[in-house]
Coordinates of C-alpha atoms (C1' of nucleotides) and ligand atoms in Angstrom, one line a residue:
Chain A
M1 CA -0.8 32.4 -56.5
E2 CA 2.8 33.7 -56.4
R3 CA 5.6 32.5 -58.5
I4 CA 8.3 30.5 -56.8
T5 CA 11.8 29.6 -58.0
L6 CA 12.5 25.9 -57.6
N7 CA 15.9 24.3 -57.7
Q8 CA 16.6 20.8 -58.9
A9 CA 16.2 19.1 -55.4
M10 CA 12.9 20.8 -54.8
E11 CA 11.7 19.8 -58.3
N12 CA 12.6 16.2 -57.8
H13 CA 10.9 16.1 -54.4
L14 CA 7.7 17.7 -55.8
R15 CA 7.5 15.2 -58.7
A16 CA 8.1 12.3 -56.3
I17 CA 5.3 13.6 -54.0
H18 CA 3.0 14.1 -57.0
E19 CA 3.5 10.6 -58.2
A20 CA 3.2 9.1 -54.7
L21 CA -0.2 10.9 -54.4
E22 CA -1.5 9.2 -57.5
T23 CA -2.1 6.1 -55.5
N24 CA -2.2 7.3 -51.8
E25 CA -3.8 10.1 -49.9
W26 CA -0.5 11.0 -48.2
A27 CA 3.0 11.0 -49.6
T28 CA 4.8 9.3 -46.7
T29 CA 8.4 10.1 -45.8
S30 CA 9.6 6.6 -46.6
E31 CA 7.7 6.4 -49.9
C32 CA 9.4 9.6 -51.1
A33 CA 12.7 8.4 -49.8
R34 CA 12.3 5.2 -51.8
R35 CA 11.3 7.0 -55.0
L36 CA 14.2 9.5 -54.7
G37 CA 16.8 7.0 -53.5
I38 CA 17.8 9.1 -50.5
S39 CA 17.4 8.8 -46.7
S40 CA 14.3 9.5 -44.8
A41 CA 16.1 12.1 -42.8
S42 CA 16.7 14.0 -46.0
V43 CA 13.1 13.8 -47.0
T44 CA 12.0 15.2 -43.7
A45 CA 14.3 18.1 -44.1
M46 CA 12.9 18.9 -47.5
S47 CA 9.3 18.4 -46.4
K48 CA 9.9 21.1 -43.8
K49 CA 11.4 23.4 -46.5
L50 CA 8.6 22.9 -48.9
S51 CA 6.1 23.4 -46.1
R52 CA 7.7 26.7 -45.2
L53 CA 7.3 27.7 -48.9
K54 CA 3.6 26.7 -48.8
L55 CA 4.2 24.1 -51.5
V56 CA 3.0 21.2 -49.3
K57 CA 1.0 20.6 -46.2
Y58 CA 3.4 18.7 -43.9
V59 CA 2.0 16.7 -41.0
P60 CA 4.8 15.2 -38.9
Y61 CA 4.7 11.4 -38.8
H62 CA 2.1 11.3 -41.5
G63 CA 3.6 12.8 -44.6
V64 CA 2.9 15.6 -47.1
Q65 CA 0.1 16.6 -49.4
L66 CA 0.5 19.2 -52.2
T67 CA -1.1 22.6 -51.8
K68 CA -2.7 24.3 -54.8
L69 CA 0.6 26.1 -55.4
G70 CA 2.6 22.9 -54.9
E71 CA 0.3 21.0 -57.3
K72 CA 0.7 23.6 -59.9
S73 CA 4.5 23.5 -59.5
A74 CA 4.6 19.8 -59.5
L75 CA 2.6 19.6 -62.7
E76 CA 5.0 21.8 -64.4
I77 CA 7.8 19.4 -63.7
V78 CA 5.7 16.4 -64.6
R79 CA 4.8 18.1 -67.9
H80 CA 8.5 18.6 -68.6
H81 CA 9.3 15.0 -67.7
R82 CA 6.6 13.4 -69.7
L83 CA 6.9 15.6 -72.8
L84 CA 10.6 14.9 -72.8
E85 CA 10.0 11.1 -72.5
L86 CA 7.8 11.3 -75.5
Y87 CA 10.1 13.6 -77.5
L88 CA 13.1 11.4 -76.8
S89 CA 11.2 8.4 -77.9
E90 CA 9.5 9.8 -81.0
A91 CA 11.9 12.4 -82.3
L92 CA 15.2 10.7 -81.4
G93 CA 14.3 7.1 -81.3
I94 CA 15.4 6.3 -77.8
P95 CA 13.8 3.0 -76.6
W96 CA 11.0 3.4 -74.1
D97 CA 13.0 1.8 -71.3
R98 CA 15.7 4.5 -71.3
V99 CA 13.6 7.7 -71.7
H100 CA 12.7 8.0 -68.0
D101 CA 16.3 8.3 -66.8
E102 CA 17.2 10.8 -69.5
A103 CA 14.0 12.9 -68.8
E104 CA 14.8 12.9 -65.1
K105 CA 18.0 14.9 -65.9
L106 CA 16.6 17.1 -68.7
E107 CA 13.3 18.1 -66.9
H108 CA 15.2 20.6 -64.7
V109 CA 16.9 22.5 -67.5
L110 CA 14.0 22.8 -69.9
S111 CA 13.1 26.4 -70.6
E112 CA 9.5 27.3 -71.2
E113 CA 10.4 28.2 -74.8
L114 CA 11.9 24.8 -75.4
E115 CA 9.0 23.1 -73.7
E116 CA 6.6 24.9 -76.0
R117 CA 8.5 24.0 -79.1
I118 CA 8.8 20.4 -78.1
S119 CA 5.1 20.2 -77.4
K120 CA 4.2 21.9 -80.7
S121 CA 6.5 19.6 -82.7
L122 CA 4.7 16.6 -81.1
G123 CA 1.3 18.0 -81.8
D124 CA 0.5 18.9 -78.1
P125 CA 0.3 15.3 -77.0
T126 CA -1.6 14.1 -73.9
Q127 CA 0.1 10.8 -73.2
D128 CA 3.7 9.8 -72.6
P129 CA 5.2 6.6 -73.9
H130 CA 4.2 4.7 -70.8
G131 CA 0.6 5.8 -70.9
A132 CA 0.8 8.5 -68.3
P133 CA -1.1 11.7 -68.9
I134 CA 0.9 14.8 -69.9
P135 CA -0.4 17.9 -68.0
A136 CA -1.5 20.6 -70.3
R137 CA 0.1 24.0 -70.5
D138 CA -2.6 25.5 -68.2
G139 CA -1.9 22.9 -65.5
T140 CA -4.9 20.7 -66.1
I141 CA -4.4 16.9 -66.3
D142 CA -6.6 14.0 -67.3
H143 CA -7.7 12.0 -64.4
V144 CA -8.2 8.4 -65.5
E145 CA -9.5 5.6 -63.3
Y146 CA -7.1 2.6 -63.4
R147 CA -7.1 -0.9 -62.0
A148 CA -4.0 -2.9 -61.4
L149 CA -3.8 -5.8 -63.8
S150 CA -3.2 -8.0 -60.7
S151 CA -6.7 -7.3 -59.5
V152 CA -8.5 -8.4 -62.7
E153 CA -10.6 -11.6 -62.5
P154 CA -10.2 -14.5 -64.9
G155 CA -12.4 -14.2 -68.0
E156 CA -12.2 -10.4 -68.2
T157 CA -11.0 -8.6 -71.2
V158 CA -9.1 -5.3 -70.5
T159 CA -7.0 -2.7 -72.2
L160 CA -3.5 -1.9 -71.0
L161 CA -3.6 1.9 -70.1
R162 CA -0.4 2.6 -68.3
V163 CA 2.8 1.0 -67.0
D164 CA 5.3 1.9 -64.4
D165 CA 8.2 3.6 -66.2
R166 CA 11.0 3.3 -63.6
V167 CA 12.4 -0.2 -64.2
P168 CA 14.1 -0.6 -67.6
E169 CA 14.3 -4.4 -67.4
F170 CA 10.5 -4.6 -66.8
L171 CA 9.8 -2.3 -69.8
R172 CA 12.2 -4.2 -72.1
Y173 CA 10.4 -7.4 -71.0
L174 CA 7.0 -5.9 -71.8
G175 CA 8.3 -4.7 -75.1
S176 CA 9.6 -8.1 -76.0
M177 CA 6.0 -9.4 -75.6
N178 CA 4.5 -6.4 -77.5
L179 CA 2.7 -5.2 -74.4
Y180 CA 2.2 -1.4 -74.8
P181 CA -0.5 1.0 -73.8
G182 CA -3.5 0.3 -75.9
T183 CA -3.0 -3.4 -76.1
V184 CA -6.1 -5.5 -75.4
M185 CA -5.7 -8.6 -73.3
K186 CA -7.9 -11.3 -71.9
V187 CA -7.1 -12.7 -68.5
I188 CA -7.3 -16.5 -68.8
T189 CA -6.3 -17.8 -65.4
V190 CA -5.0 -16.5 -62.1
E191 CA -2.9 -18.7 -59.9
P192 CA -4.5 -18.7 -56.5
L193 CA -1.3 -18.5 -54.3
G194 CA 1.4 -16.8 -56.3
G195 CA -0.9 -14.7 -58.3
L196 CA 0.7 -15.8 -61.6
L197 CA -1.4 -14.4 -64.4
A198 CA -2.1 -16.1 -67.8
L199 CA -3.2 -13.7 -70.5
R200 CA -4.2 -14.0 -74.1
V201 CA -2.9 -11.2 -76.3
C202 CA -3.6 -11.4 -80.1
D203 CA -4.0 -15.2 -79.9
K204 CA -0.7 -15.6 -78.1
E205 CA -0.6 -16.7 -74.5
I206 CA 1.6 -14.8 -72.0
V207 CA 2.3 -15.5 -68.3
L208 CA 3.1 -12.6 -65.9
G209 CA 4.2 -12.7 -62.3
S210 CA 2.2 -10.9 -59.7
Q211 CA 4.9 -8.2 -59.2
A212 CA 4.9 -7.4 -63.0
A213 CA 1.1 -7.4 -63.0
G214 CA 1.1 -4.9 -60.1
M215 CA 3.0 -2.5 -62.3
I216 CA 0.5 -2.6 -65.1
R217 CA -2.7 -0.6 -65.0
V218 CA -5.7 -1.4 -67.1
T219 CA -9.4 -0.5 -67.4
A220 CA -12.3 -2.7 -68.1
A221 CA -12.3 -3.3 -71.8
A222 CA -16.0 -3.4 -72.3
K223 CA -16.4 0.3 -71.9
A224 CA -12.7 1.1 -72.5
E225 CA -12.1 2.8 -75.8
Q226 CA -9.1 1.7 -77.9
R227 CA -6.3 4.2 -77.3
Q228 CA -2.9 5.4 -78.7
Chain B
M1 CA 44.4 8.2 -69.8
E2 CA 42.0 7.5 -66.9
R3 CA 38.4 8.4 -67.0
I4 CA 37.2 11.1 -64.6
T5 CA 33.8 12.0 -63.3
L6 CA 33.1 15.7 -63.7
N7 CA 30.3 17.6 -62.1
Q8 CA 28.6 20.7 -63.5
A9 CA 30.9 23.2 -62.0
M10 CA 34.0 21.4 -63.2
E11 CA 32.5 21.1 -66.7
N12 CA 31.7 24.8 -66.8
H13 CA 35.2 25.7 -65.7
L14 CA 36.8 23.4 -68.2
R15 CA 34.8 24.8 -71.1
A16 CA 35.6 28.4 -70.0
I17 CA 39.3 27.5 -69.9
H18 CA 39.1 25.8 -73.3
E19 CA 37.5 28.8 -74.9
A20 CA 39.9 31.3 -73.2
L21 CA 42.8 29.2 -74.6
E22 CA 41.5 29.7 -78.1
T23 CA 42.9 33.2 -78.1
N24 CA 45.6 33.2 -75.3
E25 CA 48.4 30.9 -74.1
W26 CA 47.2 31.0 -70.6
A27 CA 43.6 31.1 -69.2
T28 CA 44.0 33.7 -66.5
T29 CA 42.0 33.7 -63.3
S30 CA 40.2 37.0 -64.2
E31 CA 39.4 35.9 -67.7
C32 CA 37.8 32.7 -66.4
A33 CA 36.0 34.7 -63.7
R34 CA 34.6 37.0 -66.4
R35 CA 33.4 34.2 -68.6
L36 CA 31.8 32.3 -65.8
G37 CA 30.4 35.3 -64.0
I38 CA 31.9 34.4 -60.7
S39 CA 34.6 35.8 -58.4
S40 CA 38.3 35.3 -59.0
A41 CA 38.6 33.7 -55.6
S42 CA 36.2 31.0 -56.7
V43 CA 38.2 30.4 -59.9
T44 CA 41.4 30.0 -57.9
A45 CA 39.7 27.4 -55.8
M46 CA 38.6 25.5 -58.8
S47 CA 42.0 25.8 -60.5
K48 CA 43.5 24.1 -57.6
K49 CA 41.0 21.4 -57.7
L50 CA 41.3 20.7 -61.4
S51 CA 45.1 20.8 -60.9
R52 CA 44.9 18.2 -58.2
L53 CA 42.9 16.0 -60.6
K54 CA 45.6 16.5 -63.4
L55 CA 43.1 18.2 -65.7
V56 CA 45.0 21.5 -65.8
K57 CA 48.5 22.8 -65.2
Y58 CA 48.0 25.6 -62.7
V59 CA 50.8 28.2 -62.2
P60 CA 49.8 30.6 -59.4
Y61 CA 49.5 34.2 -60.5
H62 CA 49.7 33.1 -64.2
G63 CA 46.7 31.0 -64.8
V64 CA 46.0 27.5 -66.1
Q65 CA 46.5 25.4 -69.2
L66 CA 44.7 22.2 -70.1
T67 CA 46.6 18.9 -69.8
K68 CA 46.0 16.2 -72.4
L69 CA 43.4 14.7 -70.1
G70 CA 41.9 18.2 -69.4
E71 CA 41.8 18.9 -73.1
K72 CA 40.0 15.7 -73.8
S73 CA 37.5 16.4 -71.0
A74 CA 36.9 19.9 -72.2
L75 CA 36.3 18.9 -75.8
E76 CA 33.6 16.5 -74.6
I77 CA 31.7 19.4 -73.1
V78 CA 32.4 21.6 -76.0
R79 CA 31.0 18.9 -78.3
H80 CA 27.9 18.7 -76.2
H81 CA 27.5 22.4 -76.2
R82 CA 27.9 23.0 -79.9
L83 CA 25.9 20.0 -81.0
L84 CA 23.1 21.2 -78.8
E85 CA 23.3 24.7 -80.2
L86 CA 22.9 23.3 -83.7
Y87 CA 20.2 20.9 -82.8
L88 CA 18.1 23.6 -81.0
S89 CA 18.5 25.8 -84.0
E90 CA 17.9 23.2 -86.7
A91 CA 15.5 20.7 -85.2
L92 CA 13.5 23.0 -83.0
G93 CA 13.8 26.4 -84.7
I94 CA 15.2 28.3 -81.7
P95 CA 16.8 31.6 -83.0
W96 CA 20.6 31.6 -83.0
D97 CA 20.8 34.3 -80.3
R98 CA 19.1 32.0 -77.7
V99 CA 20.7 28.7 -78.3
H100 CA 23.8 29.4 -76.3
D101 CA 22.1 29.9 -73.0
E102 CA 19.9 26.8 -73.5
A103 CA 22.9 24.7 -74.5
E104 CA 24.8 25.9 -71.4
K105 CA 22.2 24.2 -69.3
L106 CA 21.6 21.1 -71.4
E107 CA 25.3 20.3 -72.0
H108 CA 25.7 18.8 -68.5
V109 CA 22.9 16.4 -68.7
L110 CA 23.4 15.0 -72.2
S111 CA 24.1 11.3 -72.2
E112 CA 26.5 9.8 -74.6
E113 CA 23.6 8.0 -76.3
L114 CA 21.6 11.2 -76.7
E115 CA 24.7 13.0 -78.0
E116 CA 25.2 10.2 -80.5
R117 CA 21.6 10.3 -81.7
I118 CA 21.6 14.1 -82.0
S119 CA 24.8 14.0 -83.9
K120 CA 23.5 11.4 -86.3
S121 CA 20.2 13.2 -86.9
L122 CA 22.2 16.3 -87.9
G123 CA 24.5 14.3 -90.2
D124 CA 27.5 14.5 -87.9
P125 CA 28.0 18.2 -88.4
T126 CA 31.3 20.0 -87.9
Q127 CA 30.1 23.6 -87.3
D128 CA 27.7 25.1 -84.8
P129 CA 25.4 28.0 -85.7
H130 CA 28.0 30.6 -84.9
G131 CA 30.7 29.0 -87.0
A132 CA 32.6 27.3 -84.2
P133 CA 34.0 23.9 -84.9
I134 CA 32.2 20.9 -83.3
P135 CA 34.8 18.5 -81.9
A136 CA 34.4 15.0 -83.4
R137 CA 33.5 11.9 -81.4
D138 CA 37.1 10.9 -81.2
G139 CA 38.1 14.3 -79.6
T140 CA 39.7 15.8 -82.7
I141 CA 38.8 19.3 -83.7
D142 CA 39.3 21.5 -86.7
H143 CA 41.9 24.2 -86.1
V144 CA 41.0 27.2 -88.2
E145 CA 43.1 30.4 -88.5
Y146 CA 41.0 33.4 -87.9
R147 CA 41.5 37.1 -88.0
A148 CA 39.4 39.6 -86.1
L149 CA 37.3 41.6 -88.6
S150 CA 38.6 44.7 -86.7
S151 CA 42.1 44.0 -88.0
V152 CA 41.2 43.8 -91.7
E153 CA 42.5 46.6 -94.0
P154 CA 40.2 48.7 -96.2
G155 CA 39.9 47.2 -99.7
E156 CA 40.1 43.6 -98.5
T157 CA 37.3 41.1 -99.2
V158 CA 36.9 38.5 -96.5
T159 CA 34.5 35.7 -95.5
L160 CA 32.8 35.7 -92.1
L161 CA 33.8 32.5 -90.4
R162 CA 32.7 32.8 -86.8
V163 CA 31.0 35.1 -84.3
D164 CA 31.0 35.3 -80.6
D165 CA 27.9 33.5 -79.3
R166 CA 27.5 34.9 -75.9
V167 CA 25.7 38.2 -76.4
P168 CA 22.1 37.7 -77.7
E169 CA 21.6 41.4 -78.7
F170 CA 24.8 41.3 -80.8
L171 CA 23.6 38.2 -82.6
R172 CA 20.1 39.6 -83.2
Y173 CA 21.8 42.7 -84.6
L174 CA 24.0 40.6 -87.0
G175 CA 21.0 38.6 -88.0
S176 CA 19.0 41.7 -88.8
M177 CA 21.7 42.5 -91.3
N178 CA 22.0 39.0 -92.6
L179 CA 25.5 38.6 -91.4
Y180 CA 26.0 34.9 -90.8
P181 CA 29.0 32.5 -91.1
G182 CA 29.7 32.2 -94.8
T183 CA 28.8 35.7 -95.7
V184 CA 31.4 37.4 -98.0
M185 CA 32.1 41.1 -97.2
K186 CA 34.3 43.8 -98.5
V187 CA 35.8 46.3 -96.1
I188 CA 35.3 49.8 -97.6
T189 CA 36.7 52.1 -95.0
V190 CA 38.1 52.0 -91.5
E191 CA 37.7 55.1 -89.3
P192 CA 41.2 55.9 -88.0
L193 CA 40.3 56.7 -84.4
G194 CA 37.1 54.9 -83.3
G195 CA 37.8 52.0 -85.7
L196 CA 34.3 52.2 -87.1
L197 CA 34.1 49.8 -90.1
A198 CA 32.2 50.3 -93.3
L199 CA 31.4 47.1 -95.2
R200 CA 29.8 46.1 -98.4
V201 CA 27.7 42.9 -98.2
C202 CA 25.7 42.0 -101.3
D203 CA 25.7 45.6 -102.6
K204 CA 24.4 46.9 -99.3
E205 CA 26.6 49.1 -97.1
I206 CA 26.8 48.2 -93.4
V207 CA 28.6 50.1 -90.6
L208 CA 29.9 48.3 -87.6
G209 CA 31.5 49.6 -84.4
S210 CA 34.9 48.4 -83.3
Q211 CA 33.6 46.3 -80.4
A212 CA 31.2 44.4 -82.8
A213 CA 34.0 44.0 -85.3
G214 CA 36.2 42.5 -82.6
M215 CA 33.6 39.8 -82.0
I216 CA 33.6 38.7 -85.6
R217 CA 36.3 36.5 -87.0
V218 CA 37.0 36.2 -90.7
T219 CA 39.7 34.9 -93.1
A220 CA 41.1 36.4 -96.2
A221 CA 38.5 35.7 -98.9
A222 CA 41.0 35.3 -101.8
K223 CA 41.9 31.8 -100.7
A224 CA 38.9 31.3 -98.4
E225 CA 36.4 28.8 -99.6
Q226 CA 32.7 29.7 -99.4
R227 CA 31.2 28.0 -96.4
Q228 CA 27.8 26.9 -95.0
Chain C
dT1 C1' 64.4 51.7 -59.5
dA2 C1' 60.7 52.9 -56.6
dA3 C1' 55.8 53.8 -56.3
dT4 C1' 51.5 52.7 -57.7
dA5 C1' 48.0 50.0 -59.9
dT6 C1' 46.2 45.7 -61.0
dA7 C1' 45.7 40.8 -60.5
dT8 C1' 45.7 36.9 -57.6
dT9 C1' 45.5 34.3 -53.5
dT10 C1' 44.2 33.3 -48.8
dA11 C1' 41.2 33.2 -44.9
dG12 C1' 37.0 32.8 -43.2
dA13 C1' 32.0 32.6 -43.9
dT14 C1' 27.6 30.9 -45.9
dA15 C1' 24.0 28.1 -48.3
dT16 C1' 22.6 23.7 -49.8
dG17 C1' 21.4 19.0 -49.8
dT18 C1' 22.8 15.0 -48.4
dC19 C1' 24.4 11.4 -44.7
dT20 C1' 24.5 8.3 -40.1
dA21 C1' 23.3 7.4 -35.5
dA22 C1' 20.3 8.3 -31.8
dT23 C1' 15.8 9.4 -30.3
dT24 C1' 10.9 9.6 -30.5
dA25 C1' 6.4 8.5 -32.4
dT26 C1' 3.1 5.4 -34.4
dT27 C1' 1.5 0.9 -35.7
dT28 C1' 1.1 -4.0 -35.2
dA29 C1' 1.1 -8.2 -32.6
dA30 C1' 1.0 -10.8 -28.5
Chain D
dT1 C1' -3.3 -3.3 -23.1
dT2 C1' 1.3 -3.9 -23.1
dA3 C1' 5.5 -5.1 -25.9
dA4 C1' 7.8 -5.2 -30.0
dA5 C1' 8.4 -3.7 -34.7
dT6 C1' 8.4 -0.1 -37.9
dA7 C1' 8.5 4.7 -39.3
dA8 C1' 9.8 9.4 -38.7
dT9 C1' 12.4 13.0 -36.7
dT10 C1' 16.3 15.3 -34.6
dA11 C1' 21.1 16.2 -33.9
dG12 C1' 25.3 16.6 -35.7
dA13 C1' 28.4 16.1 -39.5
dC14 C1' 30.2 16.6 -44.3
dA15 C1' 31.1 17.9 -49.2
dT16 C1' 30.6 21.4 -52.5
dA17 C1' 30.7 25.8 -54.7
dT18 C1' 30.3 30.1 -54.0
dC19 C1' 31.0 34.8 -51.6
dT20 C1' 33.6 39.1 -49.3
dA21 C1' 37.6 41.2 -47.3
dA22 C1' 42.3 41.2 -46.4
dA23 C1' 46.9 40.0 -47.8
dT24 C1' 50.3 39.3 -51.2
dA25 C1' 52.3 39.0 -55.8
dT26 C1' 53.0 40.9 -60.4
dA27 C1' 52.9 44.5 -63.8
dT28 C1' 53.0 49.3 -65.0
dT29 C1' 54.3 53.9 -64.6
dA30 C1' 56.9 57.8 -62.9
Ligands
LIG1 MN1 9.2 8.9 -66.2
LIG2 MN1 15.0 14.8 -61.9
LIG3 MN1 27.8 28.6 -77.1
LIG4 MN1 27.0 25.2 -68.5

DNA sequence: TAATATATTTAGATATGTCTAATTATTTAA
DNA sequence: TTAAATAATTAGACATATCTAAATATATTA
């Protein structure tokens, strides 16, 4: 598996593709465009380029999938990104709603030596501040089964495992209610039409909209071990 | 003094100009080209651009000087660069010969918030690992008078104040002899032709070539306070 | 001062990643 | 199954920073 030199644009696209593939079989052009904040035409151009370099399988009008080589390359960036998020949060005290944007810039200029020292100084962690798994040095990554909180039935008790890290206001809102990865919560009621969710967390009642609940991933708490 | 958005190329040029102006009245095209590792033609193009933006005074065939605005902008990058060098060295243990190249990449993606937290965590330092002054938040910077070690007369005792940070092999060599900013040294002899320099440092004798001595800046030790 | 060497600029080209508008393909709804 | 809506691609353009080669200016030497 040959070594390929990636530039910033390629790295951004690869990470976007990787993250799109966490929930879908194909990374569609428009999904990548949305994640990257660029036009679909630009994504198509990059899909062709990455395909030429054997980093993705590109099927016109369907989208892309990562090849083995592309997966490996993407995981290197993802590792950079998530290690940085944790380092910024733990070592420098940057609030969890701002680490994503910082990491997005730093991930491209992190040398392997610096990556290694950051990882060591954090004790080779396996989770970023939002509950996403940090790929290991060797390119392996935990594969956790999640459910969206919005799909949980009333009466169930679940553990918060992971939250979407891209919307600062959302993260600040969660933080204000002390909803972090590891938090155990019981779903009390689900509004039939709007999907409004009432939760009990440590004897306090919290109400979440369906959009917020869709950005929160949990697992069944019965078998779910406490984490963090 | 209006605020200007700089991109990476502009930042690199401004820092190169600033550093060239530490020893010369004009930053010449070829000096900037050498520092940046690009062609003179490219430097000319950027000089025009920076001139149009009122960041430099550009006199064709002579070079550039920083305007007030350009000086302020350059000092922001220099602050990023030197703070990062110190942080990488102190907080992450990266050897002093490798921090320059790392900082060169990181300096462009350091947010003001991150800069501030790094500075705080280091106790708002005023010197980088190579003895260069770190500009303060407000854009002020220490102005120290240096002499090149190569211009010191035999018999004089001087204190090492600052070394060129761009050549890793040179820095490793200095490190192997324990020559760091703050080290006091006595010049024993100077070879008349080659400029070979014999020094006494802590009762050990060290011989330096003229090129190395030219990259080391010192001050007269009689009135020079011990530093670091 | 004139000739030569060196430094700088100009002209023209290239690589890259992005855009908009127009076209084409796919999916959804009637 | 056709028509309409949505998604993706193509074509063509643009901004940017770099390059090389040729032309021109400045500095140095004879
Ligand atoms: Mn993130
Ligand atoms: Mn990024
Ligand atoms: Mn440096
Ligand atoms: Mn740089």
